[in-house]
JSON list of N, CA and C in Angstrom, two decimals:
[
{"chain": "M", "resi": 22, "resn": "MET", "atom": "N", "xyz": [28.42, 77.98, -48.33]},
{"chain": "M", "resi": 22, "resn": "MET", "atom": "CA", "xyz": [28.57, 77.40, -47.02]},
{"chain": "M", "resi": 22, "resn": "MET", "atom": "C", "xyz": [29.44, 78.34, -46.17]},
{"chain": "M", "resi": 23, "resn": "THR", "atom": "N", "xyz": [29.00, 78.63, -44.97]},
{"chain": "M", "resi": 23, "resn": "THR", "atom": "CA", "xyz": [29.73, 79.52, -44.08]},
{"chain": "M", "resi": 23, "resn": "THR", "atom": "C", "xyz": [30.68, 78.70, -43.22]},
{"chain": "M", "resi": 24, "resn": "ALA", "atom": "N", "xyz": [31.92, 79.16, -43.12]},
{"chain": "M", "resi": 24, "resn": "ALA", "atom": "CA", "xyz": [32.92, 78.46, -42.30]},
{"chain": "M", "resi": 24, "resn": "ALA", "atom": "C", "xyz": [32.74, 78.85, -40.84]},
{"chain": "M", "resi": 25, "resn": "ARG", "atom": "N", "xyz": [32.96, 77.89, -39.96]},
{"chain": "M", "resi": 25, "resn": "ARG", "atom": "CA", "xyz": [32.93, 78.13, -38.51]},
{"chain": "M", "resi": 25, "resn": "ARG", "atom": "C", "xyz": [34.34, 78.03, -37.97]},
{"chain": "M", "resi": 26, "resn": "VAL", "atom": "N", "xyz": [34.60, 78.81, -36.94]},
{"chain": "M", "resi": 26, "resn": "VAL", "atom": "CA", "xyz": [35.89, 78.74, -36.26]},
{"chain": "M", "resi": 26, "resn": "VAL", "atom": "C", "xyz": [35.80, 77.64, -35.22]},
{"chain": "M", "resi": 27, "resn": "SER", "atom": "N", "xyz": [36.75, 76.71, -35.26]},
{"chain": "M", "resi": 27, "resn": "SER", "atom": "CA", "xyz": [36.76, 75.62, -34.30]},
{"chain": "M", "resi": 27, "resn": "SER", "atom": "C", "xyz": [37.49, 76.05, -33.03]},
{"chain": "M", "resi": 28, "resn": "HIS", "atom": "N", "xyz": [36.90, 75.73, -31.90]},
{"chain": "M", "resi": 28, "resn": "HIS", "atom": "CA", "xyz": [37.54, 76.00, -30.62]},
{"chain": "M", "resi": 28, "resn": "HIS", "atom": "C", "xyz": [37.84, 74.70, -29.87]},
{"chain": "M", "resi": 29, "resn": "VAL", "atom": "N", "xyz": [37.80, 73.58, -30.58]},
{"chain": "M", "resi": 29, "resn": "VAL", "atom": "CA", "xyz": [38.06, 72.27, -29.98]},
{"chain": "M", "resi": 29, "resn": "VAL", "atom": "C", "xyz": [39.57, 72.05, -29.93]},
{"chain": "M", "resi": 30, "resn": "LEU", "atom": "N", "xyz": [40.07, 71.64, -28.78]},
{"chain": "M", "resi": 30, "resn": "LEU", "atom": "CA", "xyz": [41.51, 71.48, -28.55]},
{"chain": "M", "resi": 30, "resn": "LEU", "atom": "C", "xyz": [42.19, 70.64, -29.62]},
{"chain": "M", "resi": 31, "resn": "HIS", "atom": "N", "xyz": [41.56, 69.56, -30.04]},
{"chain": "M", "resi": 31, "resn": "HIS", "atom": "CA", "xyz": [42.21, 68.64, -30.98]},
{"chain": "M", "resi": 31, "resn": "HIS", "atom": "C", "xyz": [42.37, 69.22, -32.39]},
{"chain": "M", "resi": 32, "resn": "ASP", "atom": "N", "xyz": [41.74, 70.36, -32.65]},
{"chain": "M", "resi": 32, "resn": "ASP", "atom": "CA", "xyz": [41.91, 71.04, -33.94]},
{"chain": "M", "resi": 32, "resn": "ASP", "atom": "C", "xyz": [43.13, 71.97, -33.94]},
{"chain": "M", "resi": 33, "resn": "TYR", "atom": "N", "xyz": [43.73, 72.18, -32.79]},
{"chain": "M", "resi": 33, "resn": "TYR", "atom": "CA", "xyz": [44.91, 73.04, -32.69]},
{"chain": "M", "resi": 33, "resn": "TYR", "atom": "C", "xyz": [46.16, 72.17, -32.78]},
{"chain": "M", "resi": 34, "resn": "THR", "atom": "N", "xyz": [46.84, 72.20, -33.92]},
{"chain": "M", "resi": 34, "resn": "THR", "atom": "CA", "xyz": [47.99, 71.33, -34.13]},
{"chain": "M", "resi": 34, "resn": "THR", "atom": "C", "xyz": [49.23, 71.81, -33.40]},
{"chain": "M", "resi": 35, "resn": "HIS", "atom": "N", "xyz": [49.23, 73.04, -32.89]},
{"chain": "M", "resi": 35, "resn": "HIS", "atom": "CA", "xyz": [50.39, 73.57, -32.18]},
{"chain": "M", "resi": 35, "resn": "HIS", "atom": "C", "xyz": [50.33, 73.29, -30.68]},
{"chain": "M", "resi": 36, "resn": "LEU", "atom": "N", "xyz": [49.31, 72.54, -30.24]},
{"chain": "M", "resi": 36, "resn": "LEU", "atom": "CA", "xyz": [49.15, 72.22, -28.82]},
{"chain": "M", "resi": 36, "resn": "LEU", "atom": "C", "xyz": [49.16, 70.71, -28.60]},
{"chain": "M", "resi": 37, "resn": "THR", "atom": "N", "xyz": [49.67, 70.30, -27.44]},
{"chain": "M", "resi": 37, "resn": "THR", "atom": "CA", "xyz": [49.69, 68.90, -27.05]},
{"chain": "M", "resi": 37, "resn": "THR", "atom": "C", "xyz": [48.82, 68.72, -25.81]},
{"chain": "M", "resi": 38, "resn": "PRO", "atom": "N", "xyz": [47.77, 67.91, -25.85]},
{"chain": "M", "resi": 38, "resn": "PRO", "atom": "CA", "xyz": [46.97, 67.66, -24.65]},
{"chain": "M", "resi": 38, "resn": "PRO", "atom": "C", "xyz": [47.82, 66.94, -23.59]},
{"chain": "M", "resi": 39, "resn": "VAL", "atom": "N", "xyz": [47.65, 67.32, -22.33]},
{"chain": "M", "resi": 39, "resn": "VAL", "atom": "CA", "xyz": [48.38, 66.70, -21.23]},
{"chain": "M", "resi": 39, "resn": "VAL", "atom": "C", "xyz": [47.42, 66.44, -20.06]},
{"chain": "M", "resi": 40, "resn": "SER", "atom": "N", "xyz": [47.82, 65.50, -19.20]},
{"chain": "M", "resi": 40, "resn": "SER", "atom": "CA", "xyz": [47.06, 65.22, -17.98]},
{"chain": "M", "resi": 40, "resn": "SER", "atom": "C", "xyz": [47.59, 66.11, -16.87]},
{"chain": "M", "resi": 41, "resn": "VAL", "atom": "N", "xyz": [46.67, 66.69, -16.11]},
{"chain": "M", "resi": 41, "resn": "VAL", "atom": "CA", "xyz": [47.05, 67.60, -15.02]},
{"chain": "M", "resi": 41, "resn": "VAL", "atom": "C", "xyz": [46.19, 67.27, -13.81]},
{"chain": "M", "resi": 42, "resn": "ILE", "atom": "N", "xyz": [46.80, 67.28, -12.64]},
{"chain": "M", "resi": 42, "resn": "ILE", "atom": "CA", "xyz": [46.06, 67.25, -11.38]},
{"chain": "M", "resi": 42, "resn": "ILE", "atom": "C", "xyz": [46.02, 68.69, -10.90]},
{"chain": "M", "resi": 43, "resn": "SER", "atom": "N", "xyz": [44.81, 69.18, -10.62]},
{"chain": "M", "resi": 43, "resn": "SER", "atom": "CA", "xyz": [44.67, 70.58, -10.22]},
{"chain": "M", "resi": 43, "resn": "SER", "atom": "C", "xyz": [43.75, 70.70, -9.03]},
{"chain": "M", "resi": 44, "resn": "SER", "atom": "N", "xyz": [43.78, 71.88, -8.44]},
{"chain": "M", "resi": 44, "resn": "SER", "atom": "CA", "xyz": [42.96, 72.19, -7.29]},
{"chain": "M", "resi": 44, "resn": "SER", "atom": "C", "xyz": [42.02, 73.34, -7.65]},
{"chain": "M", "resi": 45, "resn": "PHE", "atom": "N", "xyz": [40.78, 73.25, -7.18]},
{"chain": "M", "resi": 45, "resn": "PHE", "atom": "CA", "xyz": [39.80, 74.32, -7.35]},
{"chain": "M", "resi": 45, "resn": "PHE", "atom": "C", "xyz": [39.36, 74.79, -5.97]},
{"chain": "M", "resi": 46, "resn": "ASP", "atom": "N", "xyz": [39.22, 76.13, -5.79]},
{"chain": "M", "resi": 46, "resn": "ASP", "atom": "CA", "xyz": [38.71, 76.62, -4.52]},
{"chain": "M", "resi": 46, "resn": "ASP", "atom": "C", "xyz": [37.22, 76.92, -4.64]},
{"chain": "M", "resi": 47, "resn": "SER", "atom": "N", "xyz": [36.61, 77.39, -3.56]},
{"chain": "M", "resi": 47, "resn": "SER", "atom": "CA", "xyz": [35.17, 77.62, -3.55]},
{"chain": "M", "resi": 47, "resn": "SER", "atom": "C", "xyz": [34.74, 78.78, -4.45]},
{"chain": "M", "resi": 48, "resn": "HIS", "atom": "N", "xyz": [35.69, 79.57, -4.93]},
{"chain": "M", "resi": 48, "resn": "HIS", "atom": "CA", "xyz": [35.39, 80.68, -5.84]},
{"chain": "M", "resi": 48, "resn": "HIS", "atom": "C", "xyz": [35.60, 80.29, -7.31]},
{"chain": "M", "resi": 49, "resn": "GLY", "atom": "N", "xyz": [35.99, 79.05, -7.56]},
{"chain": "M", "resi": 49, "resn": "GLY", "atom": "CA", "xyz": [36.20, 78.58, -8.92]},
{"chain": "M", "resi": 49, "resn": "GLY", "atom": "C", "xyz": [37.60, 78.81, -9.45]},
{"chain": "M", "resi": 50, "resn": "ASN", "atom": "N", "xyz": [38.49, 79.34, -8.62]},
{"chain": "M", "resi": 50, "resn": "ASN", "atom": "CA", "xyz": [39.88, 79.52, -9.05]},
{"chain": "M", "resi": 50, "resn": "ASN", "atom": "C", "xyz": [40.56, 78.16, -9.17]},
{"chain": "M", "resi": 51, "resn": "ILE", "atom": "N", "xyz": [41.41, 78.03, -10.17]},
{"chain": "M", "resi": 51, "resn": "ILE", "atom": "CA", "xyz": [42.06, 76.77, -10.46]},
{"chain": "M", "resi": 51, "resn": "ILE", "atom": "C", "xyz": [43.57, 76.92, -10.30]},
{"chain": "M", "resi": 52, "resn": "LEU", "atom": "N", "xyz": [44.21, 75.88, -9.80]},
{"chain": "M", "resi": 52, "resn": "LEU", "atom": "CA", "xyz": [45.65, 75.89, -9.61]},
{"chain": "M", "resi": 52, "resn": "LEU", "atom": "C", "xyz": [46.21, 74.52, -10.02]},
{"chain": "M", "resi": 53, "resn": "PRO", "atom": "N", "xyz": [47.05, 74.46, -11.06]},
{"chain": "M", "resi": 53, "resn": "PRO", "atom": "CA", "xyz": [47.66, 73.18, -11.45]},
{"chain": "M", "resi": 53, "resn": "PRO", "atom": "C", "xyz": [48.70, 72.74, -10.43]},
{"chain": "M", "resi": 54, "resn": "LEU", "atom": "N", "xyz": [48.68, 71.46, -10.06]},
{"chain": "M", "resi": 54, "resn": "LEU", "atom": "CA", "xyz": [49.59, 70.93, -9.05]},
{"chain": "M", "resi": 54, "resn": "LEU", "atom": "C", "xyz": [50.63, 69.97, -9.63]},
{"chain": "M", "resi": 55, "resn": "TYR", "atom": "N", "xyz": [50.19, 69.07, -10.52]},
{"chain": "M", "resi": 55, "resn": "TYR", "atom": "CA", "xyz": [51.06, 68.08, -11.16]},
{"chain": "M", "resi": 55, "resn": "TYR", "atom": "C", "xyz": [50.71, 68.01, -12.64]},
{"chain": "M", "resi": 56, "resn": "ILE", "atom": "N", "xyz": [51.70, 67.72, -13.47]},
{"chain": "M", "resi": 56, "resn": "ILE", "atom": "CA", "xyz": [51.49, 67.53, -14.89]},
{"chain": "M", "resi": 56, "resn": "ILE", "atom": "C", "xyz": [52.20, 66.25, -15.33]},
{"chain": "M", "resi": 57, "resn": "ARG", "atom": "N", "xyz": [51.60, 65.52, -16.25]},
{"chain": "M", "resi": 57, "resn": "ARG", "atom": "CA", "xyz": [52.23, 64.31, -16.79]},
{"chain": "M", "resi": 57, "resn": "ARG", "atom": "C", "xyz": [52.68, 64.62, -18.21]},
{"chain": "M", "resi": 58, "resn": "ILE", "atom": "N", "xyz": [54.02, 64.58, -18.40]},
{"chain": "M", "resi": 58, "resn": "ILE", "atom": "CA", "xyz": [54.62, 64.85, -19.70]},
{"chain": "M", "resi": 58, "resn": "ILE", "atom": "C", "xyz": [55.45, 63.64, -20.10]},
{"chain": "M", "resi": 59, "resn": "ASN", "atom": "N", "xyz": [55.16, 63.08, -21.26]},
{"chain": "M", "resi": 59, "resn": "ASN", "atom": "CA", "xyz": [55.87, 61.90, -21.76]},
{"chain": "M", "resi": 59, "resn": "ASN", "atom": "C", "xyz": [55.88, 60.77, -20.73]},
{"chain": "M", "resi": 60, "resn": "GLY", "atom": "N", "xyz": [54.74, 60.56, -20.07]},
{"chain": "M", "resi": 60, "resn": "GLY", "atom": "CA", "xyz": [54.62, 59.48, -19.11]},
{"chain": "M", "resi": 60, "resn": "GLY", "atom": "C", "xyz": [55.22, 59.74, -17.75]},
{"chain": "M", "resi": 61, "resn": "GLU", "atom": "N", "xyz": [55.83, 60.92, -17.56]},
{"chain": "M", "resi": 61, "resn": "GLU", "atom": "CA", "xyz": [56.48, 61.26, -16.29]},
{"chain": "M", "resi": 61, "resn": "GLU", "atom": "C", "xyz": [55.65, 62.29, -15.54]},
{"chain": "M", "resi": 62, "resn": "SER", "atom": "N", "xyz": [55.38, 62.03, -14.26]},
{"chain": "M", "resi": 62, "resn": "SER", "atom": "CA", "xyz": [54.65, 62.98, -13.43]},
{"chain": "M", "resi": 62, "resn": "SER", "atom": "C", "xyz": [55.61, 64.02, -12.87]},
{"chain": "M", "resi": 63, "resn": "VAL", "atom": "N", "xyz": [55.27, 65.29, -13.03]},
{"chain": "M", "resi": 63, "resn": "VAL", "atom": "CA", "xyz": [56.12, 66.39, -12.60]},
{"chain": "M", "resi": 63, "resn": "VAL", "atom": "C", "xyz": [55.31, 67.29, -11.66]},
{"chain": "M", "resi": 64, "resn": "LYS", "atom": "N", "xyz": [55.88, 67.60, -10.48]},
{"chain": "M", "resi": 64, "resn": "LYS", "atom": "CA", "xyz": [55.22, 68.49, -9.53]},
{"chain": "M", "resi": 64, "resn": "LYS", "atom": "C", "xyz": [55.46, 69.93, -9.96]},
{"chain": "M", "resi": 65, "resn": "ILE", "atom": "N", "xyz": [54.40, 70.71, -10.03]},
{"chain": "M", "resi": 65, "resn": "ILE", "atom": "CA", "xyz": [54.50, 72.12, -10.36]},
{"chain": "M", "resi": 65, "resn": "ILE", "atom": "C", "xyz": [54.76, 72.89, -9.07]},
{"chain": "M", "resi": 66, "resn": "ASP", "atom": "N", "xyz": [55.88, 73.61, -9.05]},
{"chain": "M", "resi": 66, "resn": "ASP", "atom": "CA", "xyz": [56.27, 74.36, -7.85]},
{"chain": "M", "resi": 66, "resn": "ASP", "atom": "C", "xyz": [55.53, 75.70, -7.75]},
{"chain": "M", "resi": 67, "resn": "THR", "atom": "N", "xyz": [55.45, 76.42, -8.86]},
{"chain": "M", "resi": 67, "resn": "THR", "atom": "CA", "xyz": [54.73, 77.70, -8.89]},
{"chain": "M", "resi": 67, "resn": "THR", "atom": "C", "xyz": [53.89, 77.76, -10.15]},
{"chain": "M", "resi": 68, "resn": "ALA", "atom": "N", "xyz": [52.75, 78.41, -10.04]},
{"chain": "M", "resi": 68, "resn": "ALA", "atom": "CA", "xyz": [51.87, 78.62, -11.19]},
{"chain": "M", "resi": 68, "resn": "ALA", "atom": "C", "xyz": [51.22, 79.98, -11.05]},
{"chain": "M", "resi": 69, "resn": "CYS", "atom": "N", "xyz": [51.41, 80.81, -12.06]},
{"chain": "M", "resi": 69, "resn": "CYS", "atom": "CA", "xyz": [50.83, 82.16, -12.07]},
{"chain": "M", "resi": 69, "resn": "CYS", "atom": "C", "xyz": [49.90, 82.29, -13.27]},
{"chain": "M", "resi": 70, "resn": "LEU", "atom": "N", "xyz": [48.70, 82.75, -13.02]},
{"chain": "M", "resi": 70, "resn": "LEU", "atom": "CA", "xyz": [47.75, 82.99, -14.10]},
{"chain": "M", "resi": 70, "resn": "LEU", "atom": "C", "xyz": [48.22, 84.20, -14.89]},
{"chain": "M", "resi": 71, "resn": "SER", "atom": "N", "xyz": [48.32, 84.03, -16.20]},
{"chain": "M", "resi": 71, "resn": "SER", "atom": "CA", "xyz": [48.83, 85.08, -17.07]},
{"chain": "M", "resi": 71, "resn": "SER", "atom": "C", "xyz": [47.72, 86.06, -17.46]},
{"chain": "M", "resi": 72, "resn": "SER", "atom": "N", "xyz": [48.12, 87.28, -17.75]},
{"chain": "M", "resi": 72, "resn": "SER", "atom": "CA", "xyz": [47.16, 88.29, -18.21]},
{"chain": "M", "resi": 72, "resn": "SER", "atom": "C", "xyz": [46.65, 87.97, -19.61]},
{"chain": "M", "resi": 73, "resn": "ASP", "atom": "N", "xyz": [47.28, 87.01, -20.31]},
{"chain": "M", "resi": 73, "resn": "ASP", "atom": "CA", "xyz": [46.84, 86.59, -21.64]},
{"chain": "M", "resi": 73, "resn": "ASP", "atom": "C", "xyz": [45.57, 85.73, -21.59]},
{"chain": "M", "resi": 74, "resn": "SER", "atom": "N", "xyz": [45.14, 85.36, -20.40]},
{"chain": "M", "resi": 74, "resn": "SER", "atom": "CA", "xyz": [43.97, 84.50, -20.25]},
{"chain": "M", "resi": 74, "resn": "SER", "atom": "C", "xyz": [42.73, 85.21, -20.77]},
{"chain": "M", "resi": 75, "resn": "ASN", "atom": "N", "xyz": [41.76, 84.40, -21.22]},
{"chain": "M", "resi": 75, "resn": "ASN", "atom": "CA", "xyz": [40.49, 84.96, -21.69]},
{"chain": "M", "resi": 75, "resn": "ASN", "atom": "C", "xyz": [39.35, 84.07, -21.22]},
{"chain": "M", "resi": 76, "resn": "HIS", "atom": "N", "xyz": [38.16, 84.29, -21.74]},
{"chain": "M", "resi": 76, "resn": "HIS", "atom": "CA", "xyz": [36.98, 83.55, -21.29]},
{"chain": "M", "resi": 76, "resn": "HIS", "atom": "C", "xyz": [36.95, 82.10, -21.76]},
{"chain": "M", "resi": 77, "resn": "ARG", "atom": "N", "xyz": [37.86, 81.71, -22.66]},
{"chain": "M", "resi": 77, "resn": "ARG", "atom": "CA", "xyz": [37.90, 80.33, -23.15]},
{"chain": "M", "resi": 77, "resn": "ARG", "atom": "C", "xyz": [39.13, 79.56, -22.71]},
{"chain": "M", "resi": 78, "resn": "ILE", "atom": "N", "xyz": [40.26, 80.27, -22.52]},
{"chain": "M", "resi": 78, "resn": "ILE", "atom": "CA", "xyz": [41.52, 79.60, -22.19]},
{"chain": "M", "resi": 78, "resn": "ILE", "atom": "C", "xyz": [42.24, 80.36, -21.07]},
{"chain": "M", "resi": 79, "resn": "LEU", "atom": "N", "xyz": [42.61, 79.62, -20.02]},
{"chain": "M", "resi": 79, "resn": "LEU", "atom": "CA", "xyz": [43.43, 80.19, -18.96]},
{"chain": "M", "resi": 79, "resn": "LEU", "atom": "C", "xyz": [44.88, 79.83, -19.24]},
{"chain": "M", "resi": 80, "resn": "HIS", "atom": "N", "xyz": [45.75, 80.81, -19.25]},
{"chain": "M", "resi": 80, "resn": "HIS", "atom": "CA", "xyz": [47.17, 80.61, -19.52]},
{"chain": "M", "resi": 80, "resn": "HIS", "atom": "C", "xyz": [47.92, 80.68, -18.19]},
{"chain": "M", "resi": 81, "resn": "PHE", "atom": "N", "xyz": [48.70, 79.65, -17.90]},
{"chain": "M", "resi": 81, "resn": "PHE", "atom": "CA", "xyz": [49.51, 79.62, -16.68]},
{"chain": "M", "resi": 81, "resn": "PHE", "atom": "C", "xyz": [50.99, 79.59, -17.04]},
{"chain": "M", "resi": 82, "resn": "ASN", "atom": "N", "xyz": [51.77, 80.40, -16.35]},
{"chain": "M", "resi": 82, "resn": "ASN", "atom": "CA", "xyz": [53.22, 80.34, -16.43]},
{"chain": "M", "resi": 82, "resn": "ASN", "atom": "C", "xyz": [53.68, 79.60, -15.18]},
{"chain": "M", "resi": 83, "resn": "CYS", "atom": "N", "xyz": [54.23, 78.41, -15.37]},
{"chain": "M", "resi": 83, "resn": "CYS", "atom": "CA", "xyz": [54.57, 77.53, -14.25]},
{"chain": "M", "resi": 83, "resn": "CYS", "atom": "C", "xyz": [56.07, 77.27, -14.21]},
{"chain": "M", "resi": 84, "resn": "GLU", "atom": "N", "xyz": [56.51, 76.80, -13.05]},
{"chain": "M", "resi": 84, "resn": "GLU", "atom": "CA", "xyz": [57.88, 76.32, -12.88]},
{"chain": "M", "resi": 84, "resn": "GLU", "atom": "C", "xyz": [57.85, 74.98, -12.17]},
{"chain": "M", "resi": 85, "resn": "ALA", "atom": "N", "xyz": [58.70, 74.08, -12.62]},
{"chain": "M", "resi": 85, "resn": "ALA", "atom": "CA", "xyz": [58.82, 72.76, -12.01]},
{"chain": "M", "resi": 85, "resn": "ALA", "atom": "C", "xyz": [60.30, 72.46, -11.82]},
{"chain": "M", "resi": 86, "resn": "THR", "atom": "N", "xyz": [60.65, 71.83, -10.71]},
{"chain": "M", "resi": 86, "resn": "THR", "atom": "CA", "xyz": [62.04, 71.48, -10.43]},
{"chain": "M", "resi": 86, "resn": "THR", "atom": "C", "xyz": [62.29, 70.06, -10.90]},
{"chain": "M", "resi": 87, "resn": "ASP", "atom": "N", "xyz": [63.36, 69.90, -11.68]},
{"chain": "M", "resi": 87, "resn": "ASP", "atom": "CA", "xyz": [63.80, 68.60, -12.17]},
{"chain": "M", "resi": 87, "resn": "ASP", "atom": "C", "xyz": [65.24, 68.44, -11.75]},
{"chain": "M", "resi": 88, "resn": "GLY", "atom": "N", "xyz": [65.47, 67.74, -10.64]},
{"chain": "M", "resi": 88, "resn": "GLY", "atom": "CA", "xyz": [66.83, 67.63, -10.10]},
{"chain": "M", "resi": 88, "resn": "GLY", "atom": "C", "xyz": [67.27, 69.00, -9.60]},
{"chain": "M", "resi": 89, "resn": "GLU", "atom": "N", "xyz": [68.33, 69.53, -10.20]},
{"chain": "M", "resi": 89, "resn": "GLU", "atom": "CA", "xyz": [68.82, 70.84, -9.82]},
{"chain": "M", "resi": 89, "resn": "GLU", "atom": "C", "xyz": [68.37, 71.93, -10.79]},
{"chain": "M", "resi": 90, "resn": "LEU", "atom": "N", "xyz": [67.56, 71.57, -11.77]},
{"chain": "M", "resi": 90, "resn": "LEU", "atom": "CA", "xyz": [67.09, 72.52, -12.78]},
{"chain": "M", "resi": 90, "resn": "LEU", "atom": "C", "xyz": [65.67, 72.97, -12.49]},
{"chain": "M", "resi": 91, "resn": "VAL", "atom": "N", "xyz": [65.41, 74.26, -12.68]},
{"chain": "M", "resi": 91, "resn": "VAL", "atom": "CA", "xyz": [64.05, 74.78, -12.63]},
{"chain": "M", "resi": 91, "resn": "VAL", "atom": "C", "xyz": [63.61, 74.97, -14.07]},
{"chain": "M", "resi": 92, "resn": "LYS", "atom": "N", "xyz": [62.52, 74.31, -14.44]},
{"chain": "M", "resi": 92, "resn": "LYS", "atom": "CA", "xyz": [62.05, 74.34, -15.83]},
{"chain": "M", "resi": 92, "resn": "LYS", "atom": "C", "xyz": [60.77, 75.16, -15.93]},
{"chain": "M", "resi": 93, "resn": "PRO", "atom": "N", "xyz": [60.75, 76.12, -16.88]},
{"chain": "M", "resi": 93, "resn": "PRO", "atom": "CA", "xyz": [59.50, 76.85, -17.11]},
{"chain": "M", "resi": 93, "resn": "PRO", "atom": "C", "xyz": [58.55, 76.00, -17.95]},
{"chain": "M", "resi": 94, "resn": "ILE", "atom": "N", "xyz": [57.27, 76.08, -17.63]},
{"chain": "M", "resi": 94, "resn": "ILE", "atom": "CA", "xyz": [56.24, 75.34, -18.37]},
{"chain": "M", "resi": 94, "resn": "ILE", "atom": "C", "xyz": [55.08, 76.28, -18.64]},
{"chain": "M", "resi": 95, "resn": "LYS", "atom": "N", "xyz": [54.71, 76.40, -19.90]},
{"chain": "M", "resi": 95, "resn": "LYS", "atom": "CA", "xyz": [53.49, 77.13, -20.26]},
{"chain": "M", "resi": 95, "resn": "LYS", "atom": "C", "xyz": [52.37, 76.10, -20.33]},
{"chain": "M", "resi": 96, "resn": "LEU", "atom": "N", "xyz": [51.32, 76.35, -19.57]},
{"chain": "M", "resi": 96, "resn": "LEU", "atom": "CA", "xyz": [50.23, 75.41, -19.43]},
{"chain": "M", "resi": 96, "resn": "LEU", "atom": "C", "xyz": [48.91, 76.14, -19.69]},
{"chain": "M", "resi": 97, "resn": "TRP", "atom": "N", "xyz": [48.05, 75.56, -20.52]},
{"chain": "M", "resi": 97, "resn": "TRP", "atom": "CA", "xyz": [46.79, 76.18, -20.86]},
{"chain": "M", "resi": 97, "resn": "TRP", "atom": "C", "xyz": [45.63, 75.28, -20.44]},
{"chain": "M", "resi": 98, "resn": "TYR", "atom": "N", "xyz": [44.63, 75.89, -19.82]},
{"chain": "M", "resi": 98, "resn": "TYR", "atom": "CA", "xyz": [43.40, 75.18, -19.46]},
{"chain": "M", "resi": 98, "resn": "TYR", "atom": "C", "xyz": [42.28, 75.67, -20.37]},
{"chain": "M", "resi": 99, "resn": "HIS", "atom": "N", "xyz": [41.69, 74.74, -21.12]},
{"chain": "M", "resi": 99, "resn": "HIS", "atom": "CA", "xyz": [40.62, 75.05, -22.06]},
{"chain": "M", "resi": 99, "resn": "HIS", "atom": "C", "xyz": [39.29, 74.87, -21.32]},
{"chain": "M", "resi": 100, "resn": "ILE", "atom": "N", "xyz": [38.68, 75.98, -20.98]},
{"chain": "M", "resi": 100, "resn": "ILE", "atom": "CA", "xyz": [37.51, 75.98, -20.11]},
{"chain": "M", "resi": 100, "resn": "ILE", "atom": "C", "xyz": [36.35, 75.18, -20.71]},
{"chain": "M", "resi": 101, "resn": "ASN", "atom": "N", "xyz": [36.02, 75.41, -21.97]},
{"chain": "M", "resi": 101, "resn": "ASN", "atom": "CA", "xyz": [34.87, 74.71, -22.58]},
{"chain": "M", "resi": 101, "resn": "ASN", "atom": "C", "xyz": [35.09, 73.21, -22.68]},
{"chain": "M", "resi": 102, "resn": "ASP", "atom": "N", "xyz": [36.32, 72.78, -22.94]},
{"chain": "M", "resi": 102, "resn": "ASP", "atom": "CA", "xyz": [36.64, 71.36, -23.08]},
{"chain": "M", "resi": 102, "resn": "ASP", "atom": "C", "xyz": [37.03, 70.71, -21.75]},
{"chain": "M", "resi": 103, "resn": "MET", "atom": "N", "xyz": [37.33, 71.54, -20.75]},
{"chain": "M", "resi": 103, "resn": "MET", "atom": "CA", "xyz": [37.84, 71.07, -19.45]},
{"chain": "M", "resi": 103, "resn": "MET", "atom": "C", "xyz": [39.08, 70.19, -19.66]},
{"chain": "M", "resi": 104, "resn": "THR", "atom": "N", "xyz": [40.00, 70.64, -20.53]},
{"chain": "M", "resi": 104, "resn": "THR", "atom": "CA", "xyz": [41.22, 69.92, -20.82]},
{"chain": "M", "resi": 104, "resn": "THR", "atom": "C", "xyz": [42.41, 70.86, -20.69]},
{"chain": "M", "resi": 105, "resn": "TRP", "atom": "N", "xyz": [43.60, 70.26, -20.55]},
{"chain": "M", "resi": 105, "resn": "TRP", "atom": "CA", "xyz": [44.85, 70.99, -20.42]},
{"chain": "M", "resi": 105, "resn": "TRP", "atom": "C", "xyz": [45.73, 70.73, -21.64]},
{"chain": "M", "resi": 106, "resn": "SER", "atom": "N", "xyz": [46.59, 71.71, -21.95]},
{"chain": "M", "resi": 106, "resn": "SER", "atom": "CA", "xyz": [47.53, 71.51, -23.05]},
{"chain": "M", "resi": 106, "resn": "SER", "atom": "C", "xyz": [48.80, 72.31, -22.79]},
{"chain": "M", "resi": 107, "resn": "ILE", "atom": "N", "xyz": [49.84, 71.93, -23.52]},
{"chain": "M", "resi": 107, "resn": "ILE", "atom": "CA", "xyz": [51.10, 72.67, -23.55]},
{"chain": "M", "resi": 107, "resn": "ILE", "atom": "C", "xyz": [51.45, 72.93, -25.01]},
{"chain": "M", "resi": 108, "resn": "PRO", "atom": "N", "xyz": [52.19, 74.01, -25.30]},
{"chain": "M", "resi": 108, "resn": "PRO", "atom": "CA", "xyz": [52.60, 74.23, -26.68]},
{"chain": "M", "resi": 108, "resn": "PRO", "atom": "C", "xyz": [53.59, 73.16, -27.13]},
{"chain": "M", "resi": 109, "resn": "LYS", "atom": "N", "xyz": [53.55, 72.82, -28.42]},
{"chain": "M", "resi": 109, "resn": "LYS", "atom": "CA", "xyz": [54.50, 71.83, -28.96]},
{"chain": "M", "resi": 109, "resn": "LYS", "atom": "C", "xyz": [55.85, 72.46, -29.13]}
]
């Protein structure tokens, strides 16, 4: 029996699926705007597409303000699944 490599998000135990509100332009570019983490909605202030992105996963380096703190967030968009995740 030949083994297959799984590319389904739920098979990756080092990632946590999250809800994201995002914007798409007419060229198909995507920009995350809000993320829900532990039931809390957080506005993303900046999001930069990382050079680590590939044809299956877009990697974003984001920043969100929480009170007086700026928090970095690594956010991944899984193109085939149309789902978002963050590292655990």
